[in-house]
Structures are given as structure tokens and as C-alpha cells.
Amino acid sequence: MSRAARLLPWPLPALLAWGAGWTLFVFGQRLGLPAWVALALGTLAGVAGSLATGRWWRRILVAAGFPLSLALSGAAQFAAWTWLLPLGLLLLVYPVHAWRDAPIFPTPAGALAGLTRAAPLPPGASVLDAGCGLGDGLIALRSAYPQARLQGTERSWPLRIACALRCPWARVRQGDLWRDDWSGHALVYLFQRPESMSRAWAKARAEMQPGSWLASLEFPVDAREAPGGRRLPVAAGRTVWLYRVP
């Protein structure tokens, strides 16, 4: 759960985002902006608000709430093509092909505090957050490895830009974590889905140097594929699974 989600109990984030969407839409119309611009502003408010919620289904509800409510209310008439605009904004932040991976699970603050002792790294070692989203994982990795060279890969370019602004001390690039070359990293961190872990371990074994580490928040690799995995209980009842490349 993100920090904002902890401060604002559900459904308050949704109500605030929807209210902001309607406010920007009405304000834009009163300023005389084209209807499609006002629609884009309202949708953008919902998309931005969705990033502050924790669970993926809540993110979709928050992001899609304003355009759906506007369509159902009949408060404004738009050309048919105009409704492609909110859909496009949603797909920019939440690309369809990215849903094969984790739909933006933020790493809780302090969740990686135990990594330093379990997987010590020399100063200047390269650490990758594969699928860095808004940068919560990079922030947690920086706390654990303040002397490491931190890098992040994110498929969505709006999230990549937001992450780079939020984490200027890291090298954040847009790309597919499965097409990335992991060979130069001493540790790769993931917060993915259970179904992704076998693929991640196969990629780590194929590309990473012997003795390097694969760390996964919450979800382990099948014990038959990686029998030497270590389970590290960390903050907020979370678990980090740690694997050393043979």
C-alpha cells in the first residue's frame, strides 16, 4: 500500500479524484476551452489520483470513474471520437500488454530494510528495479543500498517520467523488463505476480553473473526450481524472497 493510501482510507481517494475530475471539467468549460480539452483535464485528474491508491482494481475505478460518470450523466455531448481520448490516457499509464506483469504494485516504505544484511553488496554495485512504476521500490532500495548505482526499468512512459522526477539519483529508462539485459547487475529486484517468478528466475540464471542476487517482494520462485531461496520477514508483515544465482 502506498503512503497516500494509508493516509486516505478507501473510498476517500476515489471520491477526491472524481471530484477533482468534475471540478477541472466544469472549470475548463467555463473558461471556454474545447470540450475535448475539458474532458482530457478531468480524466487526467482521475489517472493521477489512481496512482495514489494501492490495489490495482481500485486504481482502475479511480482512473475511469470521471469519464464513466460523465458519459452516464449526459451532462455534455461529445463527438464519438472524443471518448477515445480518456481511453488513450488510461492506456498510456496502464498499457494492455503490461497487464501480463504486475499492475503497479507500490513497494511499501522500509520493506527492503533487511536486504543489506542478507545480500551485502560492494559500494558502486549496480541494482535494478525491474518494473519500477512510480519509484517506491527504488526509494526502498536506496535506503537499503545507499552506495549502490540504482537503475529502474518501466514500460509506461508517463510512469517512467514521473519516476525519474521522483528519483533523480537513479537512472530510470523506459523499456520491457523481460527484454532488458540483467547481466551487469549485482541485484535485480521485482514486485511482480506469482506467475511471473519462474520466468524471472530463468532469466536471472541465464543472464546474471554467478553470485548475484534476485530479490522478490511477496512472491517466491517454485522451490523445485530454486531450492536455495531464503525467506526474509520484513516490515509491515511483508516477505522478501532472496535467491543467489548459482
mmCIF file of C-alpha atoms in Angstrom:
data_model
loop_
_atom_site.group_PDB
_atom_site.id
_atom_site.type_symbol
_atom_site.label_atom_id
_atom_site.label_comp_id
_atom_site.label_asym_id
_atom_site.label_seq_id
_atom_site.Cartn_x
_atom_site.Cartn_y
_atom_site.Cartn_z
ATOM 1 C CA MET A 1 0.000 0.000 0.000
ATOM 2 C CA SER A 2 1.292 3.443 -0.853
ATOM 3 C CA ARG A 3 1.783 6.168 1.745
ATOM 4 C CA ALA A 4 -1.132 8.166 0.343
ATOM 5 C CA ALA A 5 -3.391 5.112 0.535
ATOM 6 C CA ARG A 6 -2.551 4.706 4.212
ATOM 7 C CA LEU A 7 -3.359 8.348 4.936
ATOM 8 C CA LEU A 8 -6.623 8.377 2.970
ATOM 9 C CA PRO A 9 -8.873 5.379 3.714
ATOM 10 C CA TRP A 10 -10.918 3.929 0.892
ATOM 11 C CA PRO A 11 -13.103 5.212 -0.777
ATOM 12 C CA LEU A 12 -11.870 8.736 0.008
ATOM 13 C CA PRO A 13 -9.130 8.679 -2.707
ATOM 14 C CA ALA A 14 -11.771 7.765 -5.299
ATOM 15 C CA LEU A 15 -14.167 10.494 -4.180
ATOM 16 C CA LEU A 16 -11.410 13.115 -4.199
ATOM 17 C CA ALA A 17 -10.175 12.070 -7.665
ATOM 18 C CA TRP A 18 -13.683 12.037 -9.133
ATOM 19 C CA GLY A 19 -14.442 15.401 -7.537
ATOM 20 C CA ALA A 20 -11.225 16.836 -8.955
ATOM 21 C CA GLY A 21 -12.120 15.480 -12.376
ATOM 22 C CA TRP A 22 -15.529 17.131 -12.366
ATOM 23 C CA THR A 23 -14.077 20.369 -11.000
ATOM 24 C CA LEU A 24 -11.490 20.593 -13.782
ATOM 25 C CA PHE A 25 -14.071 19.680 -16.413
ATOM 26 C CA VAL A 26 -16.552 22.379 -15.299
ATOM 27 C CA PHE A 27 -13.770 24.928 -14.832
ATOM 28 C CA GLY A 28 -12.422 24.181 -18.296
ATOM 29 C CA GLN A 29 -15.840 24.668 -19.876
ATOM 30 C CA ARG A 30 -16.350 27.973 -18.078
ATOM 31 C CA LEU A 31 -13.000 29.147 -19.413
ATOM 32 C CA GLY A 32 -14.268 28.407 -22.895
ATOM 33 C CA LEU A 33 -11.897 25.526 -23.569
ATOM 34 C CA PRO A 34 -12.893 22.988 -26.225
ATOM 35 C CA ALA A 35 -14.998 20.175 -24.776
ATOM 36 C CA TRP A 36 -12.353 17.558 -25.545
ATOM 37 C CA VAL A 37 -9.725 19.578 -23.632
ATOM 38 C CA ALA A 38 -12.009 19.825 -20.592
ATOM 39 C CA LEU A 39 -12.642 16.075 -20.839
ATOM 40 C CA ALA A 40 -8.897 15.401 -21.002
ATOM 41 C CA LEU A 41 -8.240 17.560 -17.930
ATOM 42 C CA GLY A 42 -10.884 15.746 -15.910
ATOM 43 C CA THR A 43 -9.635 12.336 -16.987
ATOM 44 C CA LEU A 44 -6.046 13.304 -16.216
ATOM 45 C CA ALA A 45 -7.061 14.183 -12.657
ATOM 46 C CA GLY A 46 -8.514 10.693 -12.206
ATOM 47 C CA VAL A 47 -5.479 8.982 -13.700
ATOM 48 C CA ALA A 48 -3.157 10.974 -11.423
ATOM 49 C CA GLY A 49 -5.315 10.166 -8.409
ATOM 50 C CA SER A 50 -5.296 6.459 -9.248
ATOM 51 C CA LEU A 51 -1.538 6.324 -8.740
ATOM 52 C CA ALA A 52 -2.026 7.113 -5.047
ATOM 53 C CA THR A 53 -4.119 4.012 -4.389
ATOM 54 C CA GLY A 54 -2.710 0.584 -3.599
ATOM 55 C CA ARG A 55 -4.742 -2.194 -5.199
ATOM 56 C CA TRP A 56 -4.965 -2.496 -8.959
ATOM 57 C CA TRP A 57 -8.772 -2.744 -9.105
ATOM 58 C CA ARG A 58 -9.048 0.455 -7.073
ATOM 59 C CA ARG A 59 -6.679 2.183 -9.481
ATOM 60 C CA ILE A 60 -8.929 1.315 -12.408
ATOM 61 C CA LEU A 61 -12.039 2.510 -10.545
ATOM 62 C CA VAL A 62 -10.388 5.821 -9.668
ATOM 63 C CA ALA A 63 -8.922 6.382 -13.137
ATOM 64 C CA ALA A 64 -12.094 5.505 -15.069
ATOM 65 C CA GLY A 65 -14.615 6.999 -12.638
ATOM 66 C CA PHE A 66 -14.866 10.523 -14.053
ATOM 67 C CA PRO A 67 -15.270 9.712 -17.782
ATOM 68 C CA LEU A 68 -17.765 6.933 -16.968
ATOM 69 C CA SER A 69 -19.816 9.191 -14.706
ATOM 70 C CA LEU A 70 -19.759 11.937 -17.334
ATOM 71 C CA ALA A 71 -20.957 9.532 -20.013
ATOM 72 C CA LEU A 72 -23.772 8.213 -17.826
ATOM 73 C CA SER A 73 -24.860 11.670 -16.663
ATOM 74 C CA GLY A 74 -25.372 13.077 -20.151
ATOM 75 C CA ALA A 75 -24.097 16.435 -18.843
ATOM 76 C CA ALA A 76 -22.259 17.115 -22.087
ATOM 77 C CA GLN A 77 -22.428 15.957 -25.676
ATOM 78 C CA PHE A 78 -19.263 14.898 -27.471
ATOM 79 C CA ALA A 79 -18.364 13.560 -30.870
ATOM 80 C CA ALA A 80 -17.906 9.788 -30.802
ATOM 81 C CA TRP A 81 -14.147 10.050 -31.363
ATOM 82 C CA THR A 82 -13.769 12.214 -28.245
ATOM 83 C CA TRP A 83 -14.319 9.217 -25.983
ATOM 84 C CA LEU A 84 -11.132 7.703 -27.374
ATOM 85 C CA LEU A 85 -9.228 10.419 -25.517
ATOM 86 C CA PRO A 86 -9.827 9.160 -21.937
ATOM 87 C CA LEU A 87 -9.236 5.619 -23.150
ATOM 88 C CA GLY A 88 -5.919 6.719 -24.637
ATOM 89 C CA LEU A 89 -4.862 8.395 -21.382
ATOM 90 C CA LEU A 90 -5.692 5.241 -19.435
ATOM 91 C CA LEU A 91 -3.731 3.076 -21.856
ATOM 92 C CA LEU A 92 -0.702 5.359 -21.684
ATOM 93 C CA VAL A 93 -0.402 4.814 -17.953
ATOM 94 C CA TYR A 94 -1.749 1.252 -17.883
ATOM 95 C CA PRO A 95 -0.714 -0.363 -21.216
ATOM 96 C CA VAL A 96 -2.675 -3.511 -22.062
ATOM 97 C CA HIS A 97 0.449 -5.598 -22.680
ATOM 98 C CA ALA A 98 1.799 -4.608 -19.260
ATOM 99 C CA TRP A 99 -1.024 -6.484 -17.544
ATOM 100 C CA ARG A 100 0.830 -9.712 -18.184
ATOM 101 C CA ASP A 101 3.102 -8.347 -15.454
ATOM 102 C CA ALA A 102 2.121 -6.739 -12.157
ATOM 103 C CA PRO A 103 -0.325 -3.798 -12.487
ATOM 104 C CA ILE A 104 1.715 -1.251 -10.496
ATOM 105 C CA PHE A 105 2.201 -2.672 -7.014
ATOM 106 C CA PRO A 106 3.978 0.012 -4.928
ATOM 107 C CA THR A 107 6.740 -1.229 -2.622
ATOM 108 C CA PRO A 108 5.908 -0.253 0.985
ATOM 109 C CA ALA A 109 8.340 2.049 2.764
ATOM 110 C CA GLY A 110 11.012 0.096 4.654
ATOM 111 C CA ALA A 111 10.042 -3.206 3.036
ATOM 112 C CA LEU A 112 13.625 -3.896 1.879
ATOM 113 C CA ALA A 113 15.451 -2.896 5.048
ATOM 114 C CA GLY A 114 16.711 -6.442 5.698
ATOM 115 C CA LEU A 115 18.346 -6.872 2.298
ATOM 116 C CA THR A 116 21.613 -5.229 3.329
ATOM 117 C CA ARG A 117 22.463 -7.956 5.833
ATOM 118 C CA ALA A 118 21.161 -10.870 3.792
ATOM 119 C CA ALA A 119 22.644 -9.772 0.453
ATOM 120 C CA PRO A 120 25.611 -7.432 1.086
ATOM 121 C CA LEU A 121 26.874 -5.575 -1.973
ATOM 122 C CA PRO A 122 30.114 -3.653 -2.543
ATOM 123 C CA PRO A 123 29.936 0.137 -2.996
ATOM 124 C CA GLY A 124 29.056 1.057 -6.550
ATOM 125 C CA ALA A 125 27.291 -2.229 -7.321
ATOM 126 C CA SER A 126 24.518 -1.983 -9.903
ATOM 127 C CA VAL A 127 20.998 -2.648 -8.612
ATOM 128 C CA LEU A 128 17.960 -2.826 -10.901
ATOM 129 C CA ASP A 129 14.300 -2.346 -10.028
ATOM 130 C CA ALA A 130 12.663 -4.271 -12.880
ATOM 131 C CA GLY A 131 9.269 -2.638 -13.351
ATOM 132 C CA CYS A 132 9.848 0.405 -11.162
ATOM 133 C CA GLY A 133 6.452 2.108 -11.573
ATOM 134 C CA LEU A 134 6.447 5.390 -9.665
ATOM 135 C CA GLY A 135 9.721 4.635 -7.883
ATOM 136 C CA ASP A 136 8.648 3.233 -4.498
ATOM 137 C CA GLY A 137 10.943 0.247 -4.998
ATOM 138 C CA LEU A 138 13.874 2.471 -5.949
ATOM 139 C CA ILE A 139 13.345 4.549 -2.825
ATOM 140 C CA ALA A 140 13.338 1.398 -0.679
ATOM 141 C CA LEU A 141 16.449 0.091 -2.476
ATOM 142 C CA ARG A 142 18.245 3.385 -1.913
ATOM 143 C CA SER A 143 17.530 3.100 1.795
ATOM 144 C CA ALA A 144 18.965 -0.428 1.826
ATOM 145 C CA TYR A 145 21.925 0.267 -0.512
ATOM 146 C CA PRO A 146 22.802 3.976 -0.311
ATOM 147 C CA GLN A 147 26.124 3.445 -2.135
ATOM 148 C CA ALA A 148 24.725 1.374 -4.999
ATOM 149 C CA ARG A 149 24.172 2.536 -8.577
ATOM 150 C CA LEU A 150 20.390 2.313 -8.831
ATOM 151 C CA GLN A 151 18.563 1.754 -12.095
ATOM 152 C CA GLY A 152 14.914 1.259 -12.979
ATOM 153 C CA THR A 153 13.004 -0.003 -15.982
ATOM 154 C CA GLU A 154 9.353 0.913 -16.577
ATOM 155 C CA ARG A 155 7.177 0.099 -19.585
ATOM 156 C CA SER A 156 4.740 3.022 -19.269
ATOM 157 C CA TRP A 157 6.392 6.267 -20.389
ATOM 158 C CA PRO A 158 4.242 8.572 -18.195
ATOM 159 C CA LEU A 159 5.197 6.483 -15.166
ATOM 160 C CA ARG A 160 8.809 6.441 -16.309
ATOM 161 C CA ILE A 161 8.850 10.257 -16.431
ATOM 162 C CA ALA A 162 7.166 10.513 -13.027
ATOM 163 C CA CYS A 163 9.620 8.009 -11.545
ATOM 164 C CA ALA A 164 12.633 9.835 -12.984
ATOM 165 C CA LEU A 165 11.407 13.120 -11.487
ATOM 166 C CA ARG A 166 10.789 11.441 -8.155
ATOM 167 C CA CYS A 167 14.113 9.567 -8.133
ATOM 168 C CA PRO A 168 16.663 11.880 -9.793
ATOM 169 C CA TRP A 169 19.517 9.933 -8.190
ATOM 170 C CA ALA A 170 18.600 6.793 -10.178
ATOM 171 C CA ARG A 171 18.891 6.026 -13.884
ATOM 172 C CA VAL A 172 15.325 5.344 -14.998
ATOM 173 C CA ARG A 173 14.583 4.234 -18.529
ATOM 174 C CA GLN A 174 11.529 3.153 -20.463
ATOM 175 C CA GLY A 175 11.610 -0.461 -21.532
ATOM 176 C CA ASP A 176 10.402 -4.013 -21.120
ATOM 177 C CA LEU A 177 11.884 -5.714 -18.075
ATOM 178 C CA TRP A 178 11.825 -9.066 -19.903
ATOM 179 C CA ARG A 179 13.885 -7.676 -22.793
ATOM 180 C CA ASP A 180 16.376 -5.938 -20.543
ATOM 181 C CA ASP A 181 19.869 -7.362 -20.161
ATOM 182 C CA TRP A 182 20.343 -8.254 -16.496
ATOM 183 C CA SER A 183 23.958 -9.355 -16.863
ATOM 184 C CA GLY A 184 25.518 -6.191 -15.415
ATOM 185 C CA HIS A 185 23.504 -6.061 -12.198
ATOM 186 C CA ALA A 186 24.577 -7.389 -8.822
ATOM 187 C CA LEU A 187 20.945 -7.493 -7.659
ATOM 188 C CA VAL A 188 17.626 -7.373 -9.507
ATOM 189 C CA TYR A 189 14.513 -6.540 -7.510
ATOM 190 C CA LEU A 190 10.966 -7.464 -8.549
ATOM 191 C CA PHE A 191 7.465 -6.961 -7.187
ATOM 192 C CA GLN A 192 5.607 -8.946 -9.804
ATOM 193 C CA ARG A 193 2.944 -11.648 -9.921
ATOM 194 C CA PRO A 194 3.298 -15.265 -8.734
ATOM 195 C CA GLU A 195 3.038 -16.498 -12.334
ATOM 196 C CA SER A 196 5.999 -14.329 -13.366
ATOM 197 C CA MET A 197 8.521 -15.735 -10.929
ATOM 198 C CA SER A 198 9.551 -18.866 -12.836
ATOM 199 C CA ARG A 199 10.250 -16.708 -15.873
ATOM 200 C CA ALA A 200 12.199 -14.213 -13.767
ATOM 201 C CA TRP A 201 14.363 -16.938 -12.219
ATOM 202 C CA ALA A 202 15.071 -18.482 -15.633
ATOM 203 C CA LYS A 203 16.113 -15.039 -16.922
ATOM 204 C CA ALA A 204 18.308 -14.419 -13.876
ATOM 205 C CA ARG A 205 20.086 -17.766 -14.283
ATOM 206 C CA ALA A 206 20.585 -17.206 -17.999
ATOM 207 C CA GLU A 207 21.913 -13.638 -17.811
ATOM 208 C CA MET A 208 23.189 -12.688 -14.368
ATOM 209 C CA GLN A 209 26.664 -13.418 -13.081
ATOM 210 C CA PRO A 210 27.197 -16.240 -10.566
ATOM 211 C CA GLY A 211 26.851 -14.922 -7.038
ATOM 212 C CA SER A 212 24.464 -12.103 -7.962
ATOM 213 C CA TRP A 213 21.019 -11.845 -6.412
ATOM 214 C CA LEU A 214 17.357 -11.916 -7.404
ATOM 215 C CA ALA A 215 15.016 -10.392 -4.790
ATOM 216 C CA SER A 216 11.230 -10.662 -4.931
ATOM 217 C CA LEU A 217 8.743 -8.991 -2.626
ATOM 218 C CA GLU A 218 5.955 -11.371 -1.530
ATOM 219 C CA PHE A 219 6.126 -13.947 -4.305
ATOM 220 C CA PRO A 220 8.628 -16.863 -4.330
ATOM 221 C CA VAL A 221 10.027 -18.965 -7.133
ATOM 222 C CA ASP A 222 8.811 -22.566 -7.078
ATOM 223 C CA ALA A 223 11.021 -24.389 -4.566
ATOM 224 C CA ARG A 224 11.682 -27.163 -7.098
ATOM 225 C CA GLU A 225 13.242 -24.615 -9.465
ATOM 226 C CA ALA A 226 15.135 -22.604 -6.826
ATOM 227 C CA PRO A 227 15.649 -24.826 -3.756
ATOM 228 C CA GLY A 228 18.097 -22.429 -2.085
ATOM 229 C CA GLY A 229 15.773 -19.458 -1.704
ATOM 230 C CA ARG A 230 15.760 -17.504 1.568
ATOM 231 C CA ARG A 231 12.637 -16.087 3.168
ATOM 232 C CA LEU A 232 13.191 -12.731 4.881
ATOM 233 C CA PRO A 233 10.320 -11.363 7.018
ATOM 234 C CA VAL A 234 10.408 -7.572 6.705
ATOM 235 C CA ALA A 235 8.331 -4.549 7.679
ATOM 236 C CA ALA A 236 4.533 -4.368 7.633
ATOM 237 C CA GLY A 237 4.139 -8.147 7.596
ATOM 238 C CA ARG A 238 5.772 -8.442 4.175
ATOM 239 C CA THR A 239 8.188 -11.101 2.979
ATOM 240 C CA VAL A 240 11.197 -10.783 0.685
ATOM 241 C CA TRP A 241 12.360 -13.895 -1.147
ATOM 242 C CA LEU A 242 16.051 -13.862 -1.952
ATOM 243 C CA TYR A 243 17.839 -16.097 -4.487
ATOM 244 C CA ARG A 244 21.513 -16.303 -5.350
ATOM 245 C CA VAL A 245 22.382 -17.108 -8.934
ATOM 246 C CA PRO A 246 24.398 -20.352 -8.994
#
